[in-house]
Amino acid sequence: MLGLMQLSIGQVAERTGLSVHALRFYEKEGILAHQVHRGPGGRRVYTQQDVDWLRMCIMLRMSGMPVPEIRRYTELVRQGDGNELQRLDILKEHQERVRQQMVQLQDCMDLITHKVGIYQDYVNSIAAKAIGQ
Amino acid sequence: MLGLMQLSIGQVAERTGLSVHALRFYEKEGILAHQVHRGPGGRRVYTQQDVDWLRMCIMLRMSGMPVPEIRRYTELVRQGDGNELQRLDILKEHQERVRQQMVQLQDCMDLITHKVGIYQDYVNSIAAKAIGQ
DNA sequence: CTAGGAACTAGAGTCGTCTCTAGGTCAAGA
DNA sequence: TCTTGACCTAGAGACGACTCTAGTTCCTAG
């Protein structure tokens, strides 16, 4: 059932949140797991699997994996069985980068929270004085 | 003592991790809390406070605050007392964005960890078979 | 006196990731 | 028939944040 669903580029844009432009761009960049089938008039026909794959790509992009590396990964998947170790390497490497990113972000968050606290206290004290008058 | 320390652009680059180019760029973009003093020959002379301020800017940038918004914040600080509420708004808004970013990143991390787990198991099972032979 | 190194300015170039434009096809509805 | 709307391609443009270049000044050491 699911496998038979046929989606236009517009529908895929809707359900992934990507723009139609971005979808064509991603295809040109070779980050679709397999060739998108074409319907009458040369129109792209996507399946649910394409959408699922795209959703994963979106996650990878969101977490900062560059397009060329997503392409490398995609190519491995396209090649089929036998290169799982290489895929695993890419994922592990990225995982480590994301981990570092999260640590960094937490540091930034700590600083910001600290500053917000200081300003909040100050602003509150000003407000209290104004009321007290 | 600290306040009297004089630093060249190169020294500041060293201790902030920014490039000399980036330092000049940041200055041109108006994200230094106060005018950088110039020494003989028109050379920039930085103080420890400048370095501290830059370090904060780096944190804000790292967490995704765009340069123009850092400039807005910087301008408020330059203006002096009386606009603390506006500064607080900027910081709170950014804090919220960072929070969302962290949630997103955690989602990505979960997915990646999930996939890494699957591939790891698979690779292990292949390795086990190879040894078993 | 010359060479090296660090600094200066203004402005051009780069990189990644889209985003948009121009010009066209095709099918369905008024 | 005419219009609308979704789609197509190839290629140009936008944007943010640097990064680099060219040409110069200045100081210090050999």
GROMACS .gro file of C-alpha atoms (C1' of nucleotides) in nm:
model
  326
    1MET     CA    1   0.000   0.000   0.000
    2LEU     CA    2   0.251   0.251   0.121
    3GLY     CA    3   0.495   0.155  -0.145
    4LEU     CA    4   0.245   0.233  -0.414
    5MET     CA    5   0.176   0.588  -0.308
    6GLN     CA    6   0.267   0.833  -0.579
    7LEU     CA    7   0.350   1.187  -0.487
    8SER     CA    8   0.416   1.497  -0.689
    9ILE     CA    9   0.703   1.728  -0.606
   10GLY     CA   10   0.456   1.974  -0.456
   11GLN     CA   11   0.312   1.712  -0.225
   12VAL     CA   12   0.657   1.607  -0.114
   13ALA     CA   13   0.745   1.970  -0.049
   14GLU     CA   14   0.438   1.996   0.170
   15ARG     CA   15   0.514   1.690   0.377
   16THR     CA   16   0.883   1.747   0.420
   17GLY     CA   17   0.881   2.120   0.465
   18LEU     CA   18   1.141   2.156   0.191
   19SER     CA   19   1.071   2.390  -0.098
   20VAL     CA   20   1.015   2.258  -0.447
   21HIS     CA   21   1.338   2.429  -0.538
   22ALA     CA   22   1.525   2.257  -0.261
   23LEU     CA   23   1.391   1.919  -0.368
   24ARG     CA   24   1.521   1.964  -0.720
   25PHE     CA   25   1.847   2.093  -0.580
   26TYR     CA   26   1.889   1.789  -0.356
   27GLU     CA   27   1.823   1.559  -0.647
   28LYS     CA   28   2.081   1.738  -0.859
   29GLU     CA   29   2.324   1.707  -0.571
   30GLY     CA   30   2.267   1.334  -0.571
   31ILE     CA   31   2.128   1.292  -0.225
   32LEU     CA   32   1.829   1.083  -0.315
   33ALA     CA   33   1.869   0.717  -0.237
   34HIS     CA   34   1.751   0.616  -0.582
   35GLN     CA   35   1.662   0.785  -0.904
   36VAL     CA   36   1.329   0.960  -0.883
   37HIS     CA   37   1.087   0.799  -1.123
   38ARG     CA   38   0.935   1.025  -1.388
   39GLY     CA   39   0.570   1.030  -1.484
   40PRO     CA   40   0.400   1.167  -1.796
   41GLY     CA   41   0.548   1.493  -1.915
   42GLY     CA   42   0.874   1.421  -1.737
   43ARG     CA   43   0.728   1.498  -1.397
   44ARG     CA   44   0.887   1.361  -1.085
   45VAL     CA   45   0.697   1.088  -0.904
   46TYR     CA   46   0.802   1.025  -0.546
   47THR     CA   47   0.721   0.733  -0.321
   48GLN     CA   48   0.684   0.718   0.055
   49GLN     CA   49   1.036   0.576   0.075
   50ASP     CA   50   1.168   0.886  -0.096
   51VAL     CA   51   0.993   1.098   0.163
   52ASP     CA   52   1.135   0.888   0.445
   53TRP     CA   53   1.481   0.917   0.302
   54LEU     CA   54   1.441   1.290   0.264
   55ARG     CA   55   1.331   1.320   0.622
   56MET     CA   56   1.650   1.154   0.730
   57CYS     CA   57   1.854   1.382   0.509
   58ILE     CA   58   1.678   1.677   0.668
   59MET     CA   59   1.785   1.552   1.008
   60LEU     CA   60   2.142   1.517   0.890
   61ARG     CA   61   2.138   1.865   0.738
   62MET     CA   62   1.978   2.017   1.047
   63SER     CA   63   2.256   1.874   1.255
   64GLY     CA   64   2.512   2.027   1.024
   65MET     CA   65   2.618   1.748   0.792
   66PRO     CA   66   2.726   1.914   0.468
   67VAL     CA   67   2.557   1.816   0.144
   68PRO     CA   68   2.869   1.647  -0.002
   69GLU     CA   69   2.891   1.415   0.296
   70ILE     CA   70   2.524   1.327   0.271
   71ARG     CA   71   2.598   1.248  -0.090
   72ARG     CA   72   2.885   1.015   0.008
   73TYR     CA   73   2.655   0.834   0.247
   74THR     CA   74   2.381   0.817  -0.013
   75GLU     CA   75   2.619   0.671  -0.266
   76LEU     CA   76   2.715   0.395  -0.026
   77VAL     CA   77   2.352   0.310   0.031
   78ARG     CA   78   2.292   0.310  -0.343
   79GLN     CA   79   2.582   0.071  -0.396
   80GLY     CA   80   2.407  -0.180  -0.174
   81ASP     CA   81   2.537  -0.438   0.071
   82GLY     CA   82   2.898  -0.472   0.167
   83ASN     CA   83   2.996  -0.123   0.272
   84GLU     CA   84   2.818  -0.106   0.605
   85LEU     CA   85   3.142  -0.035   0.785
   86GLN     CA   86   3.198   0.277   0.581
   87ARG     CA   87   2.844   0.393   0.641
   88LEU     CA   88   2.893   0.332   1.010
   89ASP     CA   89   3.210   0.541   1.004
   90ILE     CA   90   3.034   0.836   0.848
   91LEU     CA   91   2.753   0.815   1.099
   92LYS     CA   92   2.985   0.776   1.397
   93GLU     CA   93   3.196   1.069   1.287
   94HIS     CA   94   2.891   1.282   1.250
   95GLN     CA   95   2.758   1.165   1.582
   96GLU     CA   96   3.076   1.286   1.745
   97ARG     CA   97   3.047   1.625   1.577
   98VAL     CA   98   2.690   1.659   1.691
   99ARG     CA   99   2.795   1.568   2.042
  100GLN     CA  100   3.056   1.841   2.040
  101GLN     CA  101   2.806   2.085   1.898
  102MET     CA  102   2.570   2.009   2.182
  103VAL     CA  103   2.841   2.068   2.439
  104GLN     CA  104   2.928   2.399   2.277
  105LEU     CA  105   2.568   2.500   2.263
  106GLN     CA  106   2.527   2.412   2.628
  107ASP     CA  107   2.821   2.635   2.714
  108CYS     CA  108   2.666   2.920   2.522
  109MET     CA  109   2.337   2.853   2.691
  110ASP     CA  110   2.501   2.870   3.032
  111LEU     CA  111   2.656   3.206   2.956
  112ILE     CA  112   2.334   3.346   2.814
  113THR     CA  113   2.131   3.218   3.107
  114HIS     CA  114   2.380   3.375   3.342
  115LYS     CA  115   2.351   3.711   3.169
  116VAL     CA  116   1.975   3.689   3.147
  117GLY     CA  117   1.969   3.629   3.521
  118ILE     CA  118   2.178   3.936   3.591
  119TYR     CA  119   1.971   4.161   3.368
  120GLN     CA  120   1.648   4.019   3.502
  121ASP     CA  121   1.751   4.093   3.859
  122TYR     CA  122   1.855   4.440   3.764
  123VAL     CA  123   1.536   4.513   3.573
  124ASN     CA  124   1.330   4.377   3.862
  125SER     CA  125   1.511   4.596   4.111
  126ILE     CA  126   1.445   4.902   3.897
  127ALA     CA  127   1.079   4.809   3.874
  128ALA     CA  128   1.061   4.760   4.250
  129LYS     CA  129   1.205   5.103   4.310
  130ALA     CA  130   0.960   5.260   4.069
  131ILE     CA  131   0.670   5.102   4.257
  132GLY     CA  132   0.817   5.190   4.593
  133GLN     CA  133   0.825   5.558   4.514
  134MET     CA  134   4.677   4.594   3.614
  135LEU     CA  135   4.454   4.399   3.384
  136GLY     CA  136   4.300   4.715   3.251
  137LEU     CA  137   4.637   4.842   3.144
  138MET     CA  138   4.728   4.546   2.931
  139GLN     CA  139   4.782   4.645   2.570
  140LEU     CA  140   4.739   4.391   2.299
  141SER     CA  141   4.808   4.395   1.928
  142ILE     CA  142   4.559   4.255   1.682
  143GLY     CA  143   4.778   3.949   1.641
  144GLN     CA  144   4.782   3.880   2.012
  145VAL     CA  145   4.406   3.915   2.029
  146ALA     CA  146   4.371   3.678   1.737
  147GLU     CA  147   4.581   3.428   1.926
  148ARG     CA  148   4.383   3.445   2.245
  149THR     CA  149   4.038   3.450   2.093
  150GLY     CA  150   4.095   3.206   1.812
  151LEU     CA  151   3.958   3.458   1.564
  152SER     CA  152   4.166   3.547   1.261
  153VAL     CA  153   4.317   3.892   1.223
  154HIS     CA  154   4.084   3.933   0.928
  155ALA     CA  155   3.783   3.841   1.134
  156LEU     CA  156   3.880   4.090   1.404
  157ARG     CA  157   3.892   4.375   1.155
  158PHE     CA  158   3.568   4.250   1.005
  159TYR     CA  159   3.396   4.247   1.342
  160GLU     CA  160   3.514   4.597   1.413
  161LYS     CA  161   3.385   4.720   1.078
  162GLU     CA  162   3.055   4.550   1.155
  163GLY     CA  163   3.036   4.747   1.475
  164ILE     CA  164   3.037   4.463   1.722
  165LEU     CA  165   3.303   4.595   1.954
  166ALA     CA  166   3.170   4.746   2.272
  167HIS     CA  167   3.380   5.056   2.233
  168GLN     CA  168   3.605   5.208   1.972
  169VAL     CA  169   3.937   5.026   1.956
  170HIS     CA  170   4.214   5.262   2.057
  171ARG     CA  171   4.489   5.322   1.801
  172GLY     CA  172   4.859   5.325   1.877
  173PRO     CA  173   5.149   5.468   1.678
  174GLY     CA  174   5.117   5.412   1.305
  175GLY     CA  175   4.741   5.374   1.336
  176ARG     CA  176   4.768   5.028   1.483
  177ARG     CA  177   4.488   4.882   1.689
  178VAL     CA  178   4.550   4.849   2.060
  179TYR     CA  179   4.315   4.615   2.245
  180THR     CA  180   4.256   4.580   2.616
  181GLN     CA  181   4.156   4.279   2.821
  182GLN     CA  182   3.800   4.411   2.823
  183ASP     CA  183   3.796   4.401   2.446
  184VAL     CA  184   3.906   4.040   2.458
  185ASP     CA  185   3.637   3.958   2.714
  186TRP     CA  186   3.374   4.123   2.502
  187LEU     CA  187   3.494   3.939   2.195
  188ARG     CA  188   3.477   3.611   2.379
  189MET     CA  189   3.114   3.679   2.456
  190CYS     CA  190   3.048   3.769   2.094
  191ILE     CA  191   3.209   3.443   1.993
  192MET     CA  192   2.969   3.257   2.219
  193LEU     CA  193   2.675   3.440   2.068
  194ARG     CA  194   2.798   3.366   1.715
  195MET     CA  195   2.866   3.002   1.795
  196SER     CA  196   2.511   2.967   1.912
  197GLY     CA  197   2.387   3.118   1.590
  198MET     CA  198   2.318   3.481   1.668
  199PRO     CA  199   2.363   3.670   1.341
  200VAL     CA  200   2.613   3.954   1.325
  201PRO     CA  201   2.347   4.225   1.282
  202GLU     CA  202   2.179   4.119   1.603
  203ILE     CA  203   2.506   4.120   1.792
  204ARG     CA  204   2.550   4.470   1.656
  205ARG     CA  205   2.208   4.574   1.790
  206TYR     CA  206   2.300   4.438   2.131
  207THR     CA  207   2.640   4.605   2.119
  208GLU     CA  208   2.483   4.937   2.033
  209LEU     CA  209   2.258   4.916   2.335
  210VAL     CA  210   2.556   4.849   2.557
  211ARG     CA  211   2.741   5.139   2.401
  212GLN     CA  212   2.449   5.370   2.467
  213GLY     CA  213   2.485   5.301   2.837
  214ASP     CA  214   2.231   5.271   3.117
  215GLY     CA  215   1.859   5.282   3.064
  216ASN     CA  216   1.799   5.020   2.797
  217GLU     CA  217   1.850   4.708   3.004
  218LEU     CA  218   1.503   4.584   2.921
  219GLN     CA  219   1.582   4.585   2.551
  220ARG     CA  220   1.908   4.404   2.610
  221LEU     CA  221   1.722   4.149   2.817
  222ASP     CA  222   1.472   4.100   2.535
  223ILE     CA  223   1.744   4.026   2.285
  224LEU     CA  224   1.910   3.780   2.520
  225LYS     CA  225   1.586   3.605   2.610
  226GLU     CA  226   1.486   3.573   2.249
  227HIS     CA  227   1.820   3.424   2.166
  228GLN     CA  228   1.803   3.196   2.465
  229GLU     CA  229   1.478   3.058   2.334
  230ARG     CA  230   1.626   2.999   1.991
  231VAL     CA  231   1.922   2.818   2.142
  232ARG     CA  232   1.686   2.605   2.347
  233GLN     CA  233   1.499   2.505   2.032
  234GLN     CA  234   1.824   2.436   1.856
  235MET     CA  235   1.927   2.203   2.135
  236VAL     CA  236   1.600   2.014   2.118
  237GLN     CA  237   1.639   1.976   1.742
  238LEU     CA  238   1.993   1.863   1.781
  239GLN     CA  239   1.887   1.608   2.040
  240ASP     CA  240   1.628   1.471   1.798
  241CYS     CA  241   1.893   1.438   1.531
  242MET     CA  242   2.124   1.277   1.780
  243ASP     CA  243   1.858   1.021   1.872
  244LEU     CA  244   1.807   0.927   1.510
  245ILE     CA  245   2.178   0.900   1.443
  246THR     CA  246   2.237   0.696   1.756
  247HIS     CA  247   1.957   0.467   1.654
  248LYS     CA  248   2.109   0.412   1.312
  249VAL     CA  249   2.457   0.373   1.451
  250GLY     CA  250   2.320   0.103   1.680
  251ILE     CA  251   2.164  -0.085   1.393
  252TYR     CA  252   2.475  -0.070   1.177
  253GLN     CA  253   2.697  -0.160   1.470
  254ASP     CA  254   2.493  -0.472   1.543
  255TYR     CA  255   2.497  -0.569   1.181
  256VAL     CA  256   2.870  -0.516   1.142
  257ASN     CA  257   2.931  -0.711   1.462
  258SER     CA  258   2.719  -1.001   1.341
  259ILE     CA  259   2.913  -1.014   1.016
  260ALA     CA  260   3.240  -1.009   1.207
  261ALA     CA  261   3.117  -1.289   1.432
  262LYS     CA  262   3.029  -1.502   1.132
  263ALA     CA  263   3.369  -1.442   0.979
  264ILE     CA  264   3.539  -1.558   1.297
  265GLY     CA  265   3.305  -1.852   1.333
  266GLN     CA  266   3.404  -1.991   0.996
  267DC     C1'  267   7.049   4.990   0.355
  268DT     C1'  268   6.791   4.613   0.316
  269DA     C1'  269   6.504   4.240   0.433
  270DG     C1'  270   6.141   4.058   0.722
  271DG     C1'  271   5.745   4.079   0.972
  272DA     C1'  272   5.334   4.277   1.144
  273DA     C1'  273   5.021   4.603   1.082
  274DC     C1'  274   4.712   4.915   0.782
  275DT     C1'  275   4.301   5.013   0.410
  276DA     C1'  276   3.956   4.926   0.061
  277DG     C1'  277   3.754   4.624  -0.178
  278DA     C1'  278   3.718   4.172  -0.424
  279DG     C1'  279   3.654   3.672  -0.385
  280DT     C1'  280   3.489   3.234  -0.176
  281DC     C1'  281   3.191   2.891   0.009
  282DG     C1'  282   2.772   2.660   0.111
  283DT     C1'  283   2.297   2.637   0.057
  284DC     C1'  284   1.960   2.736  -0.129
  285DT     C1'  285   1.622   3.055  -0.411
  286DC     C1'  286   1.467   3.264  -0.799
  287DT     C1'  287   1.415   3.372  -1.308
  288DA     C1'  288   1.322   3.294  -1.780
  289DG     C1'  289   1.120   3.049  -2.094
  290DG     C1'  290   0.871   2.642  -2.187
  291DT     C1'  291   0.522   2.200  -2.156
  292DC     C1'  292   0.098   2.005  -2.037
  293DA     C1'  293  -0.380   1.908  -1.860
  294DA     C1'  294  -0.815   2.060  -1.679
  295DG     C1'  295  -1.185   2.388  -1.626
  296DA     C1'  296  -1.469   2.828  -1.768
  297DT     C1'  297  -1.019   2.893  -2.696
  298DC     C1'  298  -0.813   3.083  -2.321
  299DT     C1'  299  -0.643   3.084  -1.876
  300DT     C1'  300  -0.462   2.893  -1.470
  301DG     C1'  301  -0.161   2.628  -1.217
  302DA     C1'  302   0.169   2.280  -1.141
  303DC     C1'  303   0.550   2.117  -1.333
  304DC     C1'  304   1.002   2.118  -1.628
  305DT     C1'  305   1.532   2.284  -1.732
  306DA     C1'  306   1.946   2.554  -1.708
  307DG     C1'  307   2.154   2.886  -1.510
  308DA     C1'  308   2.182   3.329  -1.247
  309DG     C1'  309   2.136   3.556  -0.799
  310DA     C1'  310   2.120   3.610  -0.290
  311DC     C1'  311   2.300   3.584   0.157
  312DG     C1'  312   2.597   3.541   0.564
  313DA     C1'  313   3.033   3.532   0.732
  314DC     C1'  314   3.431   3.544   0.654
  315DT     C1'  315   3.893   3.536   0.383
  316DC     C1'  316   4.209   3.707   0.087
  317DT     C1'  317   4.458   4.050  -0.224
  318DA     C1'  318   4.708   4.453  -0.347
  319DG     C1'  319   4.950   4.805  -0.228
  320DT     C1'  320   5.138   5.064   0.160
  321DT     C1'  321   5.362   5.201   0.616
  322DC     C1'  322   5.649   5.123   0.988
  323DC     C1'  323   5.987   4.911   1.302
  324DT     C1'  324   6.371   4.605   1.407
  325DA     C1'  325   6.768   4.321   1.320
  326DG     C1'  326   7.157   4.188   1.027
   0.00000   0.00000   0.00000
